[in-house]
PDB file of C-alpha atoms in Angstrom:
ATOM      1  CA  UNK X1379     -18.050 -13.416 -35.264  1.00 48.00           C
ATOM      2  CA  UNK X1380     -19.485 -12.898 -31.949  1.00 76.00           C
ATOM      3  CA  UNK X1381     -20.871  -9.382 -30.942  1.00 90.00           C
ATOM      4  CA  UNK X1382     -17.973  -9.035 -28.561  1.00 92.00           C
ATOM      5  CA  UNK X1383     -15.490  -9.660 -31.067  1.00 90.00           C
ATOM      6  CA  UNK X1384     -17.310  -7.531 -33.385  1.00 91.00           C
ATOM      7  CA  UNK X1385     -17.088  -4.588 -30.796  1.00 91.00           C
ATOM      8  CA  UNK X1386     -13.400  -5.132 -30.436  1.00 89.00           C
ATOM      9  CA  UNK X1387     -12.770  -5.045 -34.004  1.00 88.00           C
ATOM     10  CA  UNK X1388     -14.983  -1.721 -34.525  1.00 89.00           C
ATOM     11  CA  UNK X1389     -13.053  -0.092 -31.434  1.00 86.00           C
ATOM     12  CA  UNK X1390     -10.790   2.901 -33.010  1.00 79.00           C
ATOM     13  CA  UNK X1391      -8.890   3.255 -29.788  1.00 83.00           C
ATOM     14  CA  UNK X1392      -8.832  -0.359 -28.262  1.00 87.00           C
ATOM     15  CA  UNK X1393     -11.576   0.527 -25.777  1.00 94.00           C
ATOM     16  CA  UNK X1394     -15.171  -1.056 -25.466  1.00 96.00           C
ATOM     17  CA  UNK X1395     -17.582   1.167 -23.618  1.00 95.00           C
ATOM     18  CA  UNK X1396     -20.905   0.833 -22.228  1.00 96.00           C
ATOM     19  CA  UNK X1397     -22.250  -2.442 -23.627  1.00 95.00           C
ATOM     20  CA  UNK X1398     -23.514  -5.742 -22.310  1.00 96.00           C
ATOM     21  CA  UNK X1399     -22.636  -9.039 -23.513  1.00 96.00           C
ATOM     22  CA  UNK X1400     -24.499 -12.360 -22.917  1.00 96.00           C
ATOM     23  CA  UNK X1401     -23.416 -15.939 -23.448  1.00 96.00           C
ATOM     24  CA  UNK X1402     -20.309 -14.984 -25.698  1.00 95.00           C
ATOM     25  CA  UNK X1403     -18.084 -17.858 -26.542  1.00 95.00           C
ATOM     26  CA  UNK X1404     -14.401 -16.708 -26.800  1.00 95.00           C
ATOM     27  CA  UNK X1405     -12.702 -19.707 -25.881  1.00 96.00           C
ATOM     28  CA  UNK X1406      -9.064 -19.689 -26.785  1.00 95.00           C
ATOM     29  CA  UNK X1407      -9.071 -16.393 -28.413  1.00 94.00           C
ATOM     30  CA  UNK X1408      -6.153 -14.195 -28.557  1.00 93.00           C
ATOM     31  CA  UNK X1409      -7.413 -10.659 -27.559  1.00 90.00           C
ATOM     32  CA  UNK X1410      -4.119  -8.621 -27.456  1.00 85.00           C
ATOM     33  CA  UNK X1411      -4.312  -5.657 -25.543  1.00 89.00           C
ATOM     34  CA  UNK X1412      -8.062  -4.307 -24.947  1.00 93.00           C
ATOM     35  CA  UNK X1413      -9.868  -2.066 -22.457  1.00 96.00           C
ATOM     36  CA  UNK X1414     -13.517  -2.338 -21.381  1.00 97.00           C
ATOM     37  CA  UNK X1415     -15.311   0.468 -19.277  1.00 97.00           C
ATOM     38  CA  UNK X1416     -18.870   0.430 -18.050  1.00 98.00           C
ATOM     39  CA  UNK X1417     -19.441  -3.100 -19.581  1.00 97.00           C
ATOM     40  CA  UNK X1418     -21.386  -6.032 -18.238  1.00 98.00           C
ATOM     41  CA  UNK X1419     -20.583  -9.691 -19.202  1.00 98.00           C
ATOM     42  CA  UNK X1420     -23.116 -12.368 -18.333  1.00 98.00           C
ATOM     43  CA  UNK X1421     -22.405 -16.220 -18.781  1.00 97.00           C
ATOM     44  CA  UNK X1422     -19.535 -15.477 -21.235  1.00 97.00           C
ATOM     45  CA  UNK X1423     -16.647 -18.105 -21.903  1.00 97.00           C
ATOM     46  CA  UNK X1424     -13.176 -16.667 -21.656  1.00 97.00           C
ATOM     47  CA  UNK X1425     -11.613 -19.761 -20.807  1.00 97.00           C
ATOM     48  CA  UNK X1426      -8.011 -20.122 -22.315  1.00 97.00           C
ATOM     49  CA  UNK X1427      -8.017 -16.735 -23.704  1.00 97.00           C
ATOM     50  CA  UNK X1428      -4.745 -14.613 -24.047  1.00 96.00           C
ATOM     51  CA  UNK X1429      -4.490 -10.979 -23.475  1.00 95.00           C
ATOM     52  CA  UNK X1430      -1.683  -8.623 -22.304  1.00 86.00           C
ATOM     53  CA  UNK X1431      -2.609  -5.981 -20.034  1.00 90.00           C
ATOM     54  CA  UNK X1432      -6.277  -6.224 -20.382  1.00 96.00           C
ATOM     55  CA  UNK X1433      -8.283  -3.711 -18.653  1.00 97.00           C
ATOM     56  CA  UNK X1434     -11.780  -3.830 -16.863  1.00 98.00           C
ATOM     57  CA  UNK X1435     -13.082  -0.546 -15.453  1.00 98.00           C
ATOM     58  CA  UNK X1436     -16.493  -0.207 -13.688  1.00 98.00           C
ATOM     59  CA  UNK X1437     -17.374  -3.694 -15.166  1.00 98.00           C
ATOM     60  CA  UNK X1438     -19.550  -6.610 -13.944  1.00 98.00           C
ATOM     61  CA  UNK X1439     -18.709 -10.061 -14.892  1.00 98.00           C
ATOM     62  CA  UNK X1440     -21.403 -12.439 -13.837  1.00 98.00           C
ATOM     63  CA  UNK X1441     -21.130 -16.309 -13.910  1.00 98.00           C
ATOM     64  CA  UNK X1442     -18.566 -15.949 -16.618  1.00 98.00           C
ATOM     65  CA  UNK X1443     -15.985 -18.757 -17.149  1.00 98.00           C
ATOM     66  CA  UNK X1444     -12.161 -17.453 -17.183  1.00 98.00           C
ATOM     67  CA  UNK X1445     -10.570 -20.800 -16.588  1.00 98.00           C
ATOM     68  CA  UNK X1446      -6.756 -21.024 -17.529  1.00 98.00           C
ATOM     69  CA  UNK X1447      -7.128 -17.538 -18.981  1.00 98.00           C
ATOM     70  CA  UNK X1448      -3.694 -15.848 -19.528  1.00 98.00           C
ATOM     71  CA  UNK X1449      -4.185 -12.196 -18.302  1.00 97.00           C
ATOM     72  CA  UNK X1450      -0.823 -10.999 -17.049  1.00 97.00           C
ATOM     73  CA  UNK X1451      -0.589  -7.343 -15.939  1.00 97.00           C
ATOM     74  CA  UNK X1452      -4.173  -6.848 -15.936  1.00 98.00           C
ATOM     75  CA  UNK X1453      -5.919  -3.754 -14.742  1.00 98.00           C
ATOM     76  CA  UNK X1454      -9.337  -4.248 -12.680  1.00 98.00           C
ATOM     77  CA  UNK X1455     -10.888  -1.249 -11.049  1.00 98.00           C
ATOM     78  CA  UNK X1456     -14.270  -0.638  -9.626  1.00 98.00           C
ATOM     79  CA  UNK X1457     -15.548  -4.001 -10.966  1.00 98.00           C
ATOM     80  CA  UNK X1458     -17.235  -6.935  -9.630  1.00 98.00           C
ATOM     81  CA  UNK X1459     -16.857 -10.794 -10.388  1.00 98.00           C
ATOM     82  CA  UNK X1460     -19.920 -12.641  -9.228  1.00 98.00           C
ATOM     83  CA  UNK X1461     -20.243 -16.444  -9.374  1.00 98.00           C
ATOM     84  CA  UNK X1462     -17.257 -16.698 -11.940  1.00 98.00           C
ATOM     85  CA  UNK X1463     -15.343 -19.820 -12.791  1.00 98.00           C
ATOM     86  CA  UNK X1464     -11.643 -18.954 -13.031  1.00 98.00           C
ATOM     87  CA  UNK X1465      -9.518 -21.985 -12.205  1.00 98.00           C
ATOM     88  CA  UNK X1466      -5.854 -21.650 -12.985  1.00 98.00           C
ATOM     89  CA  UNK X1467      -6.359 -18.100 -14.279  1.00 98.00           C
ATOM     90  CA  UNK X1468      -3.239 -16.208 -14.538  1.00 98.00           C
ATOM     91  CA  UNK X1469      -3.269 -12.528 -13.561  1.00 98.00           C
ATOM     92  CA  UNK X1470       0.200 -12.143 -12.092  1.00 97.00           C
ATOM     93  CA  UNK X1471       1.610  -8.790 -12.004  1.00 98.00           C
ATOM     94  CA  UNK X1472      -1.948  -7.384 -12.154  1.00 98.00           C
ATOM     95  CA  UNK X1473      -3.405  -4.336 -10.344  1.00 98.00           C
ATOM     96  CA  UNK X1474      -6.969  -4.747  -8.743  1.00 98.00           C
ATOM     97  CA  UNK X1475      -8.409  -1.736  -7.173  1.00 98.00           C
ATOM     98  CA  UNK X1476     -11.855  -1.581  -5.548  1.00 98.00           C
ATOM     99  CA  UNK X1477     -12.873  -4.950  -6.763  1.00 98.00           C
ATOM    100  CA  UNK X1478     -15.305  -7.526  -5.275  1.00 98.00           C
ATOM    101  CA  UNK X1479     -14.989 -11.051  -6.010  1.00 98.00           C
ATOM    102  CA  UNK X1480     -17.986 -13.256  -4.674  1.00 98.00           C
ATOM    103  CA  UNK X1481     -18.871 -16.873  -4.950  1.00 98.00           C
ATOM    104  CA  UNK X1482     -15.937 -17.307  -7.512  1.00 98.00           C
ATOM    105  CA  UNK X1483     -13.780 -20.436  -7.970  1.00 98.00           C
ATOM    106  CA  UNK X1484     -10.222 -19.079  -8.160  1.00 98.00           C
ATOM    107  CA  UNK X1485      -8.651 -22.558  -7.256  1.00 98.00           C
ATOM    108  CA  UNK X1486      -5.082 -22.857  -8.646  1.00 98.00           C
ATOM    109  CA  UNK X1487      -5.249 -19.051  -9.704  1.00 98.00           C
ATOM    110  CA  UNK X1488      -2.031 -16.955 -10.039  1.00 98.00           C
ATOM    111  CA  UNK X1489      -2.067 -13.435  -8.623  1.00 98.00           C
ATOM    112  CA  UNK X1490       1.881 -13.413  -7.733  1.00 98.00           C
ATOM    113  CA  UNK X1491       3.378  -9.982  -7.645  1.00 98.00           C
ATOM    114  CA  UNK X1492      -0.060  -8.213  -7.992  1.00 98.00           C
ATOM    115  CA  UNK X1493      -1.268  -4.988  -6.173  1.00 98.00           C
ATOM    116  CA  UNK X1494      -4.646  -5.300  -4.454  1.00 98.00           C
ATOM    117  CA  UNK X1495      -6.069  -2.171  -2.929  1.00 98.00           C
ATOM    118  CA  UNK X1496      -9.698  -2.443  -1.305  1.00 98.00           C
ATOM    119  CA  UNK X1497     -10.344  -5.919  -2.643  1.00 98.00           C
ATOM    120  CA  UNK X1498     -12.927  -8.069  -1.166  1.00 98.00           C
ATOM    121  CA  UNK X1499     -12.882 -12.038  -1.562  1.00 98.00           C
ATOM    122  CA  UNK X1500     -16.280 -13.501  -0.294  1.00 98.00           C
ATOM    123  CA  UNK X1501     -17.084 -17.040  -0.245  1.00 98.00           C
ATOM    124  CA  UNK X1502     -14.273 -17.733  -2.810  1.00 98.00           C
ATOM    125  CA  UNK X1503     -12.626 -21.151  -3.499  1.00 98.00           C
ATOM    126  CA  UNK X1504      -8.814 -20.122  -3.640  1.00 98.00           C
ATOM    127  CA  UNK X1505      -7.336 -23.566  -2.614  1.00 97.00           C
ATOM    128  CA  UNK X1506      -3.856 -23.720  -4.025  1.00 98.00           C
ATOM    129  CA  UNK X1507      -3.842 -20.245  -5.292  1.00 98.00           C
ATOM    130  CA  UNK X1508      -0.557 -18.321  -5.655  1.00 98.00           C
ATOM    131  CA  UNK X1509      -0.946 -15.412  -3.578  1.00 98.00           C
ATOM    132  CA  UNK X1510       2.752 -14.815  -3.333  1.00 97.00           C
ATOM    133  CA  UNK X1511       4.612 -11.431  -3.093  1.00 97.00           C
ATOM    134  CA  UNK X1512       1.323  -9.176  -3.209  1.00 98.00           C
ATOM    135  CA  UNK X1513       1.101  -5.737  -2.132  1.00 97.00           C
ATOM    136  CA  UNK X1514      -2.108  -5.247  -0.237  1.00 97.00           C
ATOM    137  CA  UNK X1515      -4.088  -2.451   1.182  1.00 97.00           C
ATOM    138  CA  UNK X1516      -7.525  -2.849   2.674  1.00 96.00           C
ATOM    139  CA  UNK X1517      -7.832  -6.527   1.787  1.00 97.00           C
ATOM    140  CA  UNK X1518     -11.016  -8.446   3.060  1.00 97.00           C
ATOM    141  CA  UNK X1519     -11.336 -12.095   2.845  1.00 97.00           C
ATOM    142  CA  UNK X1520     -14.633 -13.584   4.003  1.00 97.00           C
ATOM    143  CA  UNK X1521     -15.514 -17.211   4.121  1.00 96.00           C
ATOM    144  CA  UNK X1522     -13.074 -18.306   1.509  1.00 97.00           C
ATOM    145  CA  UNK X1523     -11.211 -21.785   1.073  1.00 97.00           C
ATOM    146  CA  UNK X1524      -7.503 -21.005   1.192  1.00 96.00           C
ATOM    147  CA  UNK X1525      -6.213 -24.523   2.086  1.00 95.00           C
ATOM    148  CA  UNK X1526      -2.677 -24.990   0.592  1.00 95.00           C
ATOM    149  CA  UNK X1527      -2.681 -21.326  -0.859  1.00 97.00           C
ATOM    150  CA  UNK X1528       0.812 -19.864  -1.208  1.00 97.00           C
ATOM    151  CA  UNK X1529       1.545 -16.745   0.455  1.00 96.00           C
ATOM    152  CA  UNK X1530       5.355 -16.451   0.218  1.00 95.00           C
ATOM    153  CA  UNK X1531       6.420 -12.749   0.518  1.00 96.00           C
ATOM    154  CA  UNK X1532       2.813 -11.515   1.162  1.00 97.00           C
ATOM    155  CA  UNK X1533       2.537  -9.675   4.455  1.00 95.00           C
ATOM    156  CA  UNK X1534      -0.876 -10.266   5.957  1.00 94.00           C
ATOM    157  CA  UNK X1535      -0.542  -7.726   8.764  1.00 94.00           C
ATOM    158  CA  UNK X1536      -4.458  -6.544   9.614  1.00 94.00           C
ATOM    159  CA  UNK X1537      -5.990  -9.142   7.317  1.00 95.00           C
ATOM    160  CA  UNK X1538      -8.905 -10.871   9.043  1.00 94.00           C
ATOM    161  CA  UNK X1539      -8.605 -14.666   7.999  1.00 93.00           C
ATOM    162  CA  UNK X1540     -10.717 -15.772  10.978  1.00 92.00           C
ATOM    163  CA  UNK X1541     -13.580 -17.020   8.775  1.00 91.00           C
ATOM    164  CA  UNK X1542     -11.620 -18.724   6.248  1.00 94.00           C
ATOM    165  CA  UNK X1543      -9.951 -22.187   5.822  1.00 93.00           C
ATOM    166  CA  UNK X1544      -6.410 -22.035   6.162  1.00 90.00           C
ATOM    167  CA  UNK X1545      -5.127 -25.554   6.279  1.00 88.00           C
ATOM    168  CA  UNK X1546      -1.716 -26.344   4.675  1.00 88.00           C
ATOM    169  CA  UNK X1547      -1.094 -22.695   3.433  1.00 92.00           C
ATOM    170  CA  UNK X1548       2.340 -22.141   2.339  1.00 92.00           C
ATOM    171  CA  UNK X1549       4.655 -19.350   3.816  1.00 92.00           C
ATOM    172  CA  UNK X1550       8.340 -18.801   4.342  1.00 90.00           C
ATOM    173  CA  UNK X1551      10.369 -20.519   6.887  1.00 86.00           C
ATOM    174  CA  UNK X1552      10.180 -17.299   9.169  1.00 86.00           C
ATOM    175  CA  UNK X1553       6.456 -17.100   9.127  1.00 84.00           C
ATOM    176  CA  UNK X1554       6.921 -13.400   8.664  1.00 90.00           C
ATOM    177  CA  UNK X1555       3.655 -13.381   6.367  1.00 92.00           C
ATOM    178  CA  UNK X1556       1.497 -14.081   9.108  1.00 88.00           C
ATOM    179  CA  UNK X1557       2.855 -11.519  11.615  1.00 89.00           C
ATOM    180  CA  UNK X1558      -0.328  -9.257  12.649  1.00 91.00           C
ATOM    181  CA  UNK X1559      -2.786 -11.215  10.649  1.00 90.00           C
ATOM    182  CA  UNK X1560      -6.083 -12.149  12.607  1.00 90.00           C
ATOM    183  CA  UNK X1561      -7.283 -15.768  12.997  1.00 87.00           C
ATOM    184  CA  UNK X1562      -9.590 -17.661  15.042  1.00 83.00           C
ATOM    185  CA  UNK X1563      -8.704 -19.950  18.036  1.00 78.00           C
ATOM    186  CA  UNK X1564     -10.035 -22.953  15.945  1.00 77.00           C
ATOM    187  CA  UNK X1565      -7.610 -22.088  13.097  1.00 74.00           C
ATOM    188  CA  UNK X1566      -4.451 -22.148  15.681  1.00 71.00           C
ATOM    189  CA  UNK X1567      -4.182 -25.939  15.230  1.00 69.00           C
ATOM    190  CA  UNK X1568      -3.632 -25.641  11.626  1.00 68.00           C
ATOM    191  CA  UNK X1569      -1.037 -22.862  11.858  1.00 72.00           C
ATOM    192  CA  UNK X1570       0.767 -24.350  14.694  1.00 65.00           C
ATOM    193  CA  UNK X1571       1.392 -27.422  12.566  1.00 64.00           C
ATOM    194  CA  UNK X1572       3.478 -25.283  10.474  1.00 62.00           C
ATOM    195  CA  UNK X1573       6.009 -25.159  12.902  1.00 57.00           C
ATOM    196  CA  UNK X1574       5.945 -29.090  13.338  1.00 56.00           C
ATOM    197  CA  UNK X1575       4.475 -28.725  16.739  1.00 49.00           C
ATOM    198  CA  UNK X1576       1.677 -31.210  17.954  1.00 57.00           C
ATOM    199  CA  UNK X1577      -1.076 -30.029  20.350  1.00 51.00           C
ATOM    200  CA  UNK X1578      -1.958 -32.346  23.161  1.00 54.00           C
ATOM    201  CA  UNK X1579      -4.407 -32.423  25.782  1.00 60.00           C
ATOM    202  CA  UNK X1580      -3.186 -31.791  29.308  1.00 52.00           C
ATOM    203  CA  UNK X1581      -3.956 -34.447  31.718  1.00 56.00           C
TER     204      UNK X1581
END
């Protein structure tokens, strides 16, 4: 058994505190309900794990693999994900507060119906991610790939998307999601195409 699984098994109250775990392999494990506080994970393999309402509080996950992990209703606060691979991760109906995600692969990730407060995505690949019906407060998106991401029902008012790739994003027929969002002039062509309008050079 890995040291991480040992720590989980040894926890009387379902909480693991103040430990560092390196290169742990938990691929495909069923973790149940578990809470981590003040922990650091480096190079750990969490691909295909299953956990209901997993919690990370004041934790760092560095170059970990969470691809296809099923973590609905997760709680993440005061934590950082740095250089992580999380393609297809399922975090629907989760709560993320004061969370930094930098240089992460979140392609096809599902964050639908989640609450994000003071969350920053920097240089993350989020193409075809499901970002529908999010509740946002102080979201920052910097240099991310949002190609064909789904924002149905997510109000982006005040969110600066000017430094990210937006081609083919999916929104409702009313385009209400984009009202009040900040975009660059170079992105206008991609968004105008959603209306079925073609831009031409004036003669």
